[in-house]
Amino acid sequence: MLLPLSGAGTVRRITPTEELVRVPGVVGAVLKIGVGDSVAARRPSDNASGYVRVVGASIEEVERRMREVLGLLSVELGAPSAEPSTAASPGTTPASPTAPPFQRQETTACDASTPCSPSSPCC
């Protein structure tokens, strides 16, 4: 599940991954930003602070756990700094304020008759 990031500014505080993985069913968490990073507002689909992997015995259980993670997550932003930070906190990757534009990738239609090889896009 993507973790939301609303707004722009300098990250003052963010819930650490250690807290997020304490939620039952959270089997992994990655934060893409850290304290001191400057983040820019982007399209909602590109504006994530990170993600978590959540498992459960049913869809309802997974949804309940996801809501628990969202309730626990806190990202506090301050005023934007003049220069975006390129350094990240240990274990994080900085947000890229100038992410490259989306590039369409062509796909190849594959079927059972397509031979499998290391260079084949079908394998």
mmCIF file of N, CA and C in Angstrom:
data_model
loop_
_atom_site.group_PDB
_atom_site.id
_atom_site.type_symbol
_atom_site.label_atom_id
_atom_site.label_comp_id
_atom_site.label_asym_id
_atom_site.label_seq_id
_atom_site.Cartn_x
_atom_site.Cartn_y
_atom_site.Cartn_z
ATOM 1 N N MET A 1 0.851 -1.161 0.000
ATOM 2 C CA MET A 1 0.000 0.000 0.000
ATOM 3 C C MET A 1 0.901 1.229 0.000
ATOM 4 N N LEU A 2 0.582 2.186 -0.866
ATOM 5 C CA LEU A 2 1.325 3.444 -0.870
ATOM 6 C C LEU A 2 0.951 4.269 0.354
ATOM 7 N N LEU A 3 1.951 4.919 0.913
ATOM 8 C CA LEU A 3 1.725 5.796 2.063
ATOM 9 C C LEU A 3 1.586 7.226 1.553
ATOM 10 N N PRO A 4 0.544 7.924 1.953
ATOM 11 C CA PRO A 4 0.280 9.248 1.391
ATOM 12 C C PRO A 4 1.304 10.306 1.805
ATOM 13 N N LEU A 5 1.393 11.305 0.967
ATOM 14 C CA LEU A 5 2.197 12.495 1.241
ATOM 15 C C LEU A 5 1.421 13.663 0.670
ATOM 16 N N SER A 6 0.871 14.480 1.546
ATOM 17 C CA SER A 6 0.081 15.609 1.058
ATOM 18 C C SER A 6 0.857 16.893 1.273
ATOM 19 N N GLY A 7 0.959 17.666 0.232
ATOM 20 C CA GLY A 7 1.605 18.958 0.350
ATOM 21 C C GLY A 7 3.071 18.948 -0.013
ATOM 22 N N ALA A 8 3.668 20.106 0.197
ATOM 23 C CA ALA A 8 5.082 20.308 -0.112
ATOM 24 C C ALA A 8 5.735 20.989 1.070
ATOM 25 N N GLY A 9 7.036 20.815 1.191
ATOM 26 C CA GLY A 9 7.770 21.460 2.266
ATOM 27 C C GLY A 9 8.951 20.628 2.693
ATOM 28 N N THR A 10 9.452 20.926 3.883
ATOM 29 C CA THR A 10 10.580 20.194 4.443
ATOM 30 C C THR A 10 10.042 19.226 5.494
ATOM 31 N N VAL A 11 10.446 17.972 5.395
ATOM 32 C CA VAL A 11 9.967 16.958 6.337
ATOM 33 C C VAL A 11 10.556 17.254 7.714
ATOM 34 N N ARG A 12 9.673 17.512 8.671
ATOM 35 C CA ARG A 12 10.080 17.782 10.051
ATOM 36 C C ARG A 12 10.044 16.500 10.891
ATOM 37 N N ARG A 13 9.065 15.657 10.610
ATOM 38 C CA ARG A 13 8.905 14.397 11.338
ATOM 39 C C ARG A 13 8.124 13.441 10.467
ATOM 40 N N ILE A 14 8.495 12.156 10.561
ATOM 41 C CA ILE A 14 7.744 11.108 9.873
ATOM 42 C C ILE A 14 7.777 9.867 10.753
ATOM 43 N N THR A 15 6.682 9.158 10.807
ATOM 44 C CA THR A 15 6.619 7.937 11.596
ATOM 45 C C THR A 15 7.678 6.964 11.077
ATOM 46 N N PRO A 16 8.547 6.464 11.946
ATOM 47 C CA PRO A 16 9.595 5.556 11.477
ATOM 48 C C PRO A 16 9.042 4.199 11.055
ATOM 49 N N THR A 17 9.771 3.545 10.158
ATOM 50 C CA THR A 17 9.349 2.226 9.668
ATOM 51 C C THR A 17 9.231 1.232 10.823
ATOM 52 N N GLU A 18 10.071 1.385 11.849
ATOM 53 C CA GLU A 18 10.017 0.467 12.990
ATOM 54 C C GLU A 18 8.641 0.477 13.659
ATOM 55 N N GLU A 19 7.986 1.629 13.672
ATOM 56 C CA GLU A 19 6.639 1.708 14.238
ATOM 57 C C GLU A 19 5.613 1.092 13.293
ATOM 58 N N LEU A 20 5.786 1.334 11.992
ATOM 59 C CA LEU A 20 4.824 0.820 11.014
ATOM 60 C C LEU A 20 4.812 -0.705 10.989
ATOM 61 N N VAL A 21 5.977 -1.339 11.107
ATOM 62 C CA VAL A 21 6.030 -2.804 11.028
ATOM 63 C C VAL A 21 5.546 -3.470 12.321
ATOM 64 N N ARG A 22 5.286 -2.691 13.354
ATOM 65 C CA ARG A 22 4.711 -3.263 14.578
ATOM 66 C C ARG A 22 3.222 -3.568 14.411
ATOM 67 N N VAL A 23 2.598 -2.991 13.399
ATOM 68 C CA VAL A 23 1.184 -3.272 13.144
ATOM 69 C C VAL A 23 1.083 -4.727 12.682
ATOM 70 N N PRO A 24 0.210 -5.526 13.301
ATOM 71 C CA PRO A 24 0.070 -6.922 12.876
ATOM 72 C C PRO A 24 -0.235 -7.010 11.379
ATOM 73 N N GLY A 25 0.463 -7.902 10.699
ATOM 74 C CA GLY A 25 0.245 -8.100 9.270
ATOM 75 C C GLY A 25 1.121 -7.260 8.372
ATOM 76 N N VAL A 26 1.814 -6.269 8.916
ATOM 77 C CA VAL A 26 2.739 -5.480 8.104
ATOM 78 C C VAL A 26 4.048 -6.258 8.031
ATOM 79 N N VAL A 27 4.391 -6.706 6.821
ATOM 80 C CA VAL A 27 5.581 -7.548 6.656
ATOM 81 C C VAL A 27 6.760 -6.778 6.070
ATOM 82 N N GLY A 28 6.555 -5.519 5.741
ATOM 83 C CA GLY A 28 7.641 -4.694 5.234
ATOM 84 C C GLY A 28 7.190 -3.259 5.102
ATOM 85 N N ALA A 29 8.146 -2.349 5.271
ATOM 86 C CA ALA A 29 7.849 -0.927 5.139
ATOM 87 C C ALA A 29 9.070 -0.224 4.570
ATOM 88 N N VAL A 30 8.823 0.690 3.641
ATOM 89 C CA VAL A 30 9.894 1.479 3.031
ATOM 90 C C VAL A 30 9.444 2.933 3.008
ATOM 91 N N LEU A 31 10.291 3.819 3.512
ATOM 92 C CA LEU A 31 10.023 5.247 3.422
ATOM 93 C C LEU A 31 10.937 5.829 2.356
ATOM 94 N N LYS A 32 10.378 6.637 1.476
ATOM 95 C CA LYS A 32 11.154 7.268 0.413
ATOM 96 C C LYS A 32 11.671 8.641 0.819
ATOM 97 N N ILE A 33 11.232 9.117 1.967
ATOM 98 C CA ILE A 33 11.645 10.437 2.441
ATOM 99 C C ILE A 33 12.104 10.328 3.884
ATOM 100 N N GLY A 34 12.861 11.323 4.322
ATOM 101 C CA GLY A 34 13.324 11.354 5.701
ATOM 102 C C GLY A 34 13.332 12.774 6.229
ATOM 103 N N VAL A 35 13.539 12.904 7.514
ATOM 104 C CA VAL A 35 13.582 14.216 8.155
ATOM 105 C C VAL A 35 14.657 15.068 7.473
ATOM 106 N N GLY A 36 14.275 16.305 7.127
ATOM 107 C CA GLY A 36 15.188 17.233 6.464
ATOM 108 C C GLY A 36 15.037 17.254 4.952
ATOM 109 N N ASP A 37 14.384 16.248 4.384
ATOM 110 C CA ASP A 37 14.185 16.228 2.926
ATOM 111 C C ASP A 37 13.148 17.269 2.525
ATOM 112 N N SER A 38 13.377 17.887 1.389
ATOM 113 C CA SER A 38 12.376 18.779 0.801
ATOM 114 C C SER A 38 11.554 17.972 -0.186
ATOM 115 N N VAL A 39 10.250 18.102 -0.081
ATOM 116 C CA VAL A 39 9.360 17.370 -0.973
ATOM 117 C C VAL A 39 8.465 18.358 -1.708
ATOM 118 N N ALA A 40 8.169 18.028 -2.949
ATOM 119 C CA ALA A 40 7.320 18.878 -3.783
ATOM 120 C C ALA A 40 5.982 18.189 -4.010
ATOM 121 N N ALA A 41 4.940 18.970 -4.108
ATOM 122 C CA ALA A 41 3.621 18.431 -4.406
ATOM 123 C C ALA A 41 3.611 17.942 -5.852
ATOM 124 N N ARG A 42 3.046 16.777 -6.053
ATOM 125 C CA ARG A 42 2.943 16.182 -7.386
ATOM 126 C C ARG A 42 1.550 15.615 -7.566
ATOM 127 N N ARG A 43 1.374 14.918 -8.696
ATOM 128 C CA ARG A 43 0.105 14.229 -8.919
ATOM 129 C C ARG A 43 -0.115 13.277 -7.754
ATOM 130 N N PRO A 44 -1.351 13.087 -7.333
ATOM 131 C CA PRO A 44 -1.606 12.175 -6.210
ATOM 132 C C PRO A 44 -1.013 10.778 -6.424
ATOM 133 N N SER A 45 -1.008 10.284 -7.654
ATOM 134 C CA SER A 45 -0.478 8.942 -7.899
ATOM 135 C C SER A 45 1.038 8.889 -7.747
ATOM 136 N N ASP A 46 1.722 10.031 -7.808
ATOM 137 C CA ASP A 46 3.173 10.083 -7.648
ATOM 138 C C ASP A 46 3.591 10.589 -6.278
ATOM 139 N N ASN A 47 2.642 11.009 -5.471
ATOM 140 C CA ASN A 47 2.948 11.666 -4.202
ATOM 141 C C ASN A 47 2.820 10.681 -3.043
ATOM 142 N N ALA A 48 3.832 9.840 -2.886
ATOM 143 C CA ALA A 48 3.823 8.874 -1.797
ATOM 144 C C ALA A 48 5.075 9.061 -0.954
ATOM 145 N N SER A 49 4.923 8.879 0.347
ATOM 146 C CA SER A 49 6.075 8.973 1.235
ATOM 147 C C SER A 49 6.784 7.637 1.352
ATOM 148 N N GLY A 50 6.159 6.584 0.864
ATOM 149 C CA GLY A 50 6.725 5.244 0.909
ATOM 150 C C GLY A 50 5.629 4.227 0.700
ATOM 151 N N TYR A 51 5.894 3.007 1.153
ATOM 152 C CA TYR A 51 4.880 1.968 1.022
ATOM 153 C C TYR A 51 5.071 0.911 2.103
ATOM 154 N N VAL A 52 4.008 0.147 2.333
ATOM 155 C CA VAL A 52 4.053 -0.993 3.244
ATOM 156 C C VAL A 52 3.449 -2.199 2.545
ATOM 157 N N ARG A 53 3.926 -3.368 2.929
ATOM 158 C CA ARG A 53 3.328 -4.632 2.475
ATOM 159 C C ARG A 53 2.516 -5.166 3.636
ATOM 160 N N VAL A 54 1.240 -5.432 3.357
ATOM 161 C CA VAL A 54 0.314 -5.872 4.395
ATOM 162 C C VAL A 54 -0.301 -7.201 3.980
ATOM 163 N N VAL A 55 -0.338 -8.157 4.908
ATOM 164 C CA VAL A 55 -0.954 -9.452 4.651
ATOM 165 C C VAL A 55 -2.032 -9.708 5.690
ATOM 166 N N GLY A 56 -2.923 -10.637 5.362
ATOM 167 C CA GLY A 56 -3.983 -11.013 6.286
ATOM 168 C C GLY A 56 -4.721 -12.228 5.780
ATOM 169 N N ALA A 57 -5.559 -12.806 6.638
ATOM 170 C CA ALA A 57 -6.299 -14.020 6.298
ATOM 171 C C ALA A 57 -7.485 -13.737 5.384
ATOM 172 N N SER A 58 -7.919 -12.488 5.319
ATOM 173 C CA SER A 58 -9.057 -12.126 4.474
ATOM 174 C C SER A 58 -8.865 -10.701 3.959
ATOM 175 N N ILE A 59 -9.655 -10.346 2.972
ATOM 176 C CA ILE A 59 -9.609 -8.985 2.447
ATOM 177 C C ILE A 59 -9.962 -7.989 3.545
ATOM 178 N N GLU A 60 -10.958 -8.338 4.338
ATOM 179 C CA GLU A 60 -11.392 -7.449 5.411
ATOM 180 C C GLU A 60 -10.271 -7.215 6.420
ATOM 181 N N GLU A 61 -9.539 -8.285 6.749
ATOM 182 C CA GLU A 61 -8.449 -8.154 7.708
ATOM 183 C C GLU A 61 -7.336 -7.269 7.144
ATOM 184 N N VAL A 62 -7.005 -7.462 5.872
ATOM 185 C CA VAL A 62 -5.976 -6.635 5.234
ATOM 186 C C VAL A 62 -6.422 -5.174 5.217
ATOM 187 N N GLU A 63 -7.681 -4.920 4.857
ATOM 188 C CA GLU A 63 -8.184 -3.544 4.829
ATOM 189 C C GLU A 63 -8.135 -2.915 6.209
ATOM 190 N N ARG A 64 -8.495 -3.669 7.249
ATOM 191 C CA ARG A 64 -8.457 -3.152 8.622
ATOM 192 C C ARG A 64 -7.018 -2.800 9.013
ATOM 193 N N ARG A 65 -6.083 -3.648 8.648
ATOM 194 C CA ARG A 65 -4.675 -3.399 8.960
ATOM 195 C C ARG A 65 -4.141 -2.196 8.186
ATOM 196 N N MET A 66 -4.570 -2.048 6.953
ATOM 197 C CA MET A 66 -4.152 -0.892 6.156
ATOM 198 C C MET A 66 -4.655 0.402 6.796
ATOM 199 N N ARG A 67 -5.907 0.395 7.250
ATOM 200 C CA ARG A 67 -6.451 1.583 7.926
ATOM 201 C C ARG A 67 -5.673 1.880 9.211
ATOM 202 N N GLU A 68 -5.243 0.825 9.908
ATOM 203 C CA GLU A 68 -4.456 1.020 11.126
ATOM 204 C C GLU A 68 -3.117 1.692 10.802
ATOM 205 N N VAL A 69 -2.480 1.252 9.721
ATOM 206 C CA VAL A 69 -1.215 1.871 9.295
ATOM 207 C C VAL A 69 -1.442 3.334 8.961
ATOM 208 N N LEU A 70 -2.499 3.618 8.199
ATOM 209 C CA LEU A 70 -2.779 5.008 7.828
ATOM 210 C C LEU A 70 -3.071 5.870 9.049
ATOM 211 N N GLY A 71 -3.708 5.299 10.070
ATOM 212 C CA GLY A 71 -3.965 6.041 11.296
ATOM 213 C C GLY A 71 -2.698 6.312 12.094
ATOM 214 N N LEU A 72 -1.731 5.430 11.965
ATOM 215 C CA LEU A 72 -0.463 5.575 12.679
ATOM 216 C C LEU A 72 0.497 6.527 11.966
ATOM 217 N N LEU A 73 0.426 6.568 10.636
ATOM 218 C CA LEU A 73 1.367 7.371 9.845
ATOM 219 C C LEU A 73 1.175 8.863 10.099
ATOM 220 N N SER A 74 2.273 9.535 10.368
ATOM 221 C CA SER A 74 2.260 10.987 10.533
ATOM 222 C C SER A 74 3.448 11.568 9.782
ATOM 223 N N VAL A 75 3.166 12.507 8.878
ATOM 224 C CA VAL A 75 4.220 13.225 8.165
ATOM 225 C C VAL A 75 4.001 14.703 8.438
ATOM 226 N N GLU A 76 4.924 15.307 9.159
ATOM 227 C CA GLU A 76 4.826 16.735 9.463
ATOM 228 C C GLU A 76 5.765 17.485 8.530
ATOM 229 N N LEU A 77 5.201 18.468 7.812
ATOM 230 C CA LEU A 77 5.978 19.270 6.879
ATOM 231 C C LEU A 77 6.097 20.697 7.388
ATOM 232 N N GLY A 78 7.267 21.290 7.193
ATOM 233 C CA GLY A 78 7.492 22.696 7.501
ATOM 234 C C GLY A 78 7.565 23.479 6.209
ATOM 235 N N ALA A 79 7.891 24.744 6.316
ATOM 236 C CA ALA A 79 8.008 25.593 5.133
ATOM 237 C C ALA A 79 9.068 25.026 4.196
ATOM 238 N N PRO A 80 8.818 25.108 2.881
ATOM 239 C CA PRO A 80 9.805 24.605 1.929
ATOM 240 C C PRO A 80 11.130 25.345 2.087
ATOM 241 N N SER A 81 12.228 24.618 1.938
ATOM 242 C CA SER A 81 13.542 25.264 1.973
ATOM 243 C C SER A 81 13.857 25.780 0.578
ATOM 244 N N ALA A 82 14.857 26.622 0.471
ATOM 245 C CA ALA A 82 15.228 27.212 -0.813
ATOM 246 C C ALA A 82 15.758 26.164 -1.778
ATOM 247 N N GLU A 83 16.512 25.207 -1.282
ATOM 248 C CA GLU A 83 17.098 24.161 -2.111
ATOM 249 C C GLU A 83 16.564 22.810 -1.672
ATOM 250 N N PRO A 84 16.055 21.983 -2.624
ATOM 251 C CA PRO A 84 15.620 20.642 -2.251
ATOM 252 C C PRO A 84 16.795 19.828 -1.732
ATOM 253 N N SER A 85 16.553 19.061 -0.693
ATOM 254 C CA SER A 85 17.594 18.209 -0.128
ATOM 255 C C SER A 85 17.828 17.005 -1.009
ATOM 256 N N THR A 86 19.086 16.654 -1.177
ATOM 257 C CA THR A 86 19.403 15.448 -1.932
ATOM 258 C C THR A 86 19.882 14.351 -1.007
ATOM 259 N N ALA A 87 20.058 14.681 0.269
ATOM 260 C CA ALA A 87 20.504 13.676 1.225
ATOM 261 C C ALA A 87 19.291 13.071 1.908
ATOM 262 N N ALA A 88 19.389 11.794 2.193
ATOM 263 C CA ALA A 88 18.298 11.115 2.871
ATOM 264 C C ALA A 88 18.783 10.625 4.221
ATOM 265 N N SER A 89 17.842 10.395 5.094
ATOM 266 C CA SER A 89 18.178 9.798 6.377
ATOM 267 C C SER A 89 18.608 8.366 6.133
ATOM 268 N N PRO A 90 19.374 7.772 7.039
ATOM 269 C CA PRO A 90 19.793 6.381 6.850
ATOM 270 C C PRO A 90 18.590 5.476 6.614
ATOM 271 N N GLY A 91 18.693 4.615 5.617
ATOM 272 C CA GLY A 91 17.617 3.676 5.313
ATOM 273 C C GLY A 91 16.504 4.249 4.478
ATOM 274 N N THR A 92 16.666 5.462 3.980
ATOM 275 C CA THR A 92 15.634 6.058 3.139
ATOM 276 C C THR A 92 16.250 6.535 1.842
ATOM 277 N N THR A 93 15.392 6.838 0.904
ATOM 278 C CA THR A 93 15.804 7.417 -0.358
ATOM 279 C C THR A 93 15.154 8.780 -0.454
ATOM 280 N N PRO A 94 15.870 9.822 -0.863
ATOM 281 C CA PRO A 94 15.260 11.149 -0.912
ATOM 282 C C PRO A 94 14.188 11.231 -1.990
ATOM 283 N N ALA A 95 13.214 12.076 -1.747
ATOM 284 C CA ALA A 95 12.211 12.343 -2.759
ATOM 285 C C ALA A 95 12.858 13.145 -3.873
ATOM 286 N N SER A 96 12.473 12.875 -5.099
ATOM 287 C CA SER A 96 13.044 13.593 -6.232
ATOM 288 C C SER A 96 12.099 14.700 -6.662
ATOM 289 N N PRO A 97 12.456 15.981 -6.429
ATOM 290 C CA PRO A 97 11.559 17.070 -6.803
ATOM 291 C C PRO A 97 11.470 17.244 -8.312
ATOM 292 N N THR A 98 12.393 16.672 -9.035
ATOM 293 C CA THR A 98 12.366 16.801 -10.488
ATOM 294 C C THR A 98 12.360 15.417 -11.120
ATOM 295 N N ALA A 99 11.380 14.628 -10.750
ATOM 296 C CA ALA A 99 11.274 13.279 -11.292
ATOM 297 C C ALA A 99 11.103 13.345 -12.806
ATOM 298 N N PRO A 100 11.712 12.402 -13.532
ATOM 299 C CA PRO A 100 11.569 12.420 -14.982
ATOM 300 C C PRO A 100 10.120 12.186 -15.371
ATOM 301 N N PRO A 101 9.702 12.712 -16.517
ATOM 302 C CA PRO A 101 8.319 12.501 -16.936
ATOM 303 C C PRO A 101 8.070 11.026 -17.216
ATOM 304 N N PHE A 102 6.829 10.644 -17.080
ATOM 305 C CA PHE A 102 6.443 9.265 -17.360
ATOM 306 C C PHE A 102 6.804 8.922 -18.797
ATOM 307 N N GLN A 103 7.425 7.775 -18.991
ATOM 308 C CA GLN A 103 7.769 7.337 -20.335
ATOM 309 C C GLN A 103 7.032 6.053 -20.623
ATOM 310 N N ARG A 104 6.293 6.035 -21.688
ATOM 311 C CA ARG A 104 5.531 4.864 -22.078
ATOM 312 C C ARG A 104 6.477 3.774 -22.541
ATOM 313 N N GLN A 105 6.247 2.564 -22.082
ATOM 314 C CA GLN A 105 7.042 1.441 -22.524
ATOM 315 C C GLN A 105 6.168 0.531 -23.360
ATOM 316 N N GLU A 106 6.699 0.153 -24.488
ATOM 317 C CA GLU A 106 5.974 -0.755 -25.369
ATOM 318 C C GLU A 106 6.031 -2.166 -24.796
ATOM 319 N N THR A 107 4.962 -2.906 -24.965
ATOM 320 C CA THR A 107 4.942 -4.281 -24.514
ATOM 321 C C THR A 107 4.817 -5.202 -25.712
ATOM 322 N N THR A 108 5.222 -6.424 -25.544
ATOM 323 C CA THR A 108 5.149 -7.415 -26.606
ATOM 324 C C THR A 108 4.095 -8.432 -26.232
ATOM 325 N N ALA A 109 3.235 -8.755 -27.180
ATOM 326 C CA ALA A 109 2.231 -9.780 -26.928
ATOM 327 C C ALA A 109 2.911 -11.144 -26.961
ATOM 328 N N CYS A 110 2.675 -11.952 -25.956
ATOM 329 C CA CYS A 110 3.291 -13.268 -25.860
ATOM 330 C C CYS A 110 2.202 -14.310 -25.748
ATOM 331 N N ASP A 111 2.476 -15.479 -26.271
ATOM 332 C CA ASP A 111 1.558 -16.599 -26.105
ATOM 333 C C ASP A 111 2.379 -17.863 -25.870
ATOM 334 N N ALA A 112 1.715 -18.989 -25.782
ATOM 335 C CA ALA A 112 2.389 -20.247 -25.459
ATOM 336 C C ALA A 112 3.413 -20.648 -26.501
ATOM 337 N N SER A 113 3.284 -20.132 -27.748
ATOM 338 C CA SER A 113 4.234 -20.512 -28.805
ATOM 339 C C SER A 113 5.493 -19.670 -28.792
ATOM 340 N N THR A 114 5.546 -18.639 -27.955
ATOM 341 C CA THR A 114 6.728 -17.783 -27.882
ATOM 342 C C THR A 114 7.822 -18.521 -27.132
ATOM 343 N N PRO A 115 8.999 -18.702 -27.756
ATOM 344 C CA PRO A 115 10.067 -19.416 -27.056
ATOM 345 C C PRO A 115 10.590 -18.602 -25.875
ATOM 346 N N CYS A 116 10.968 -19.301 -24.838
ATOM 347 C CA CYS A 116 11.477 -18.641 -23.643
ATOM 348 C C CYS A 116 13.002 -18.621 -23.705
ATOM 349 N N SER A 117 13.565 -17.428 -23.537
ATOM 350 C CA SER A 117 15.010 -17.283 -23.487
ATOM 351 C C SER A 117 15.322 -16.102 -22.576
ATOM 352 N N PRO A 118 16.573 -15.956 -22.122
ATOM 353 C CA PRO A 118 16.896 -14.824 -21.230
ATOM 354 C C PRO A 118 16.606 -13.466 -21.847
ATOM 355 N N SER A 119 16.643 -13.362 -23.173
ATOM 356 C CA SER A 119 16.395 -12.078 -23.811
ATOM 357 C C SER A 119 14.943 -11.874 -24.202
ATOM 358 N N SER A 120 14.108 -12.878 -23.994
ATOM 359 C CA SER A 120 12.699 -12.780 -24.374
ATOM 360 C C SER A 120 11.937 -11.950 -23.360
ATOM 361 N N PRO A 121 11.110 -11.004 -23.833
ATOM 362 C CA PRO A 121 10.308 -10.210 -22.889
ATOM 363 C C PRO A 121 9.138 -11.006 -22.329
ATOM 364 N N CYS A 122 8.933 -12.222 -22.805
ATOM 365 C CA CYS A 122 7.775 -13.028 -22.398
ATOM 366 C C CYS A 122 8.059 -13.935 -21.216
ATOM 367 N N CYS A 123 9.299 -14.046 -20.834
ATOM 368 C CA CYS A 123 9.634 -15.009 -19.764
ATOM 369 C C CYS A 123 9.785 -14.314 -18.433
#
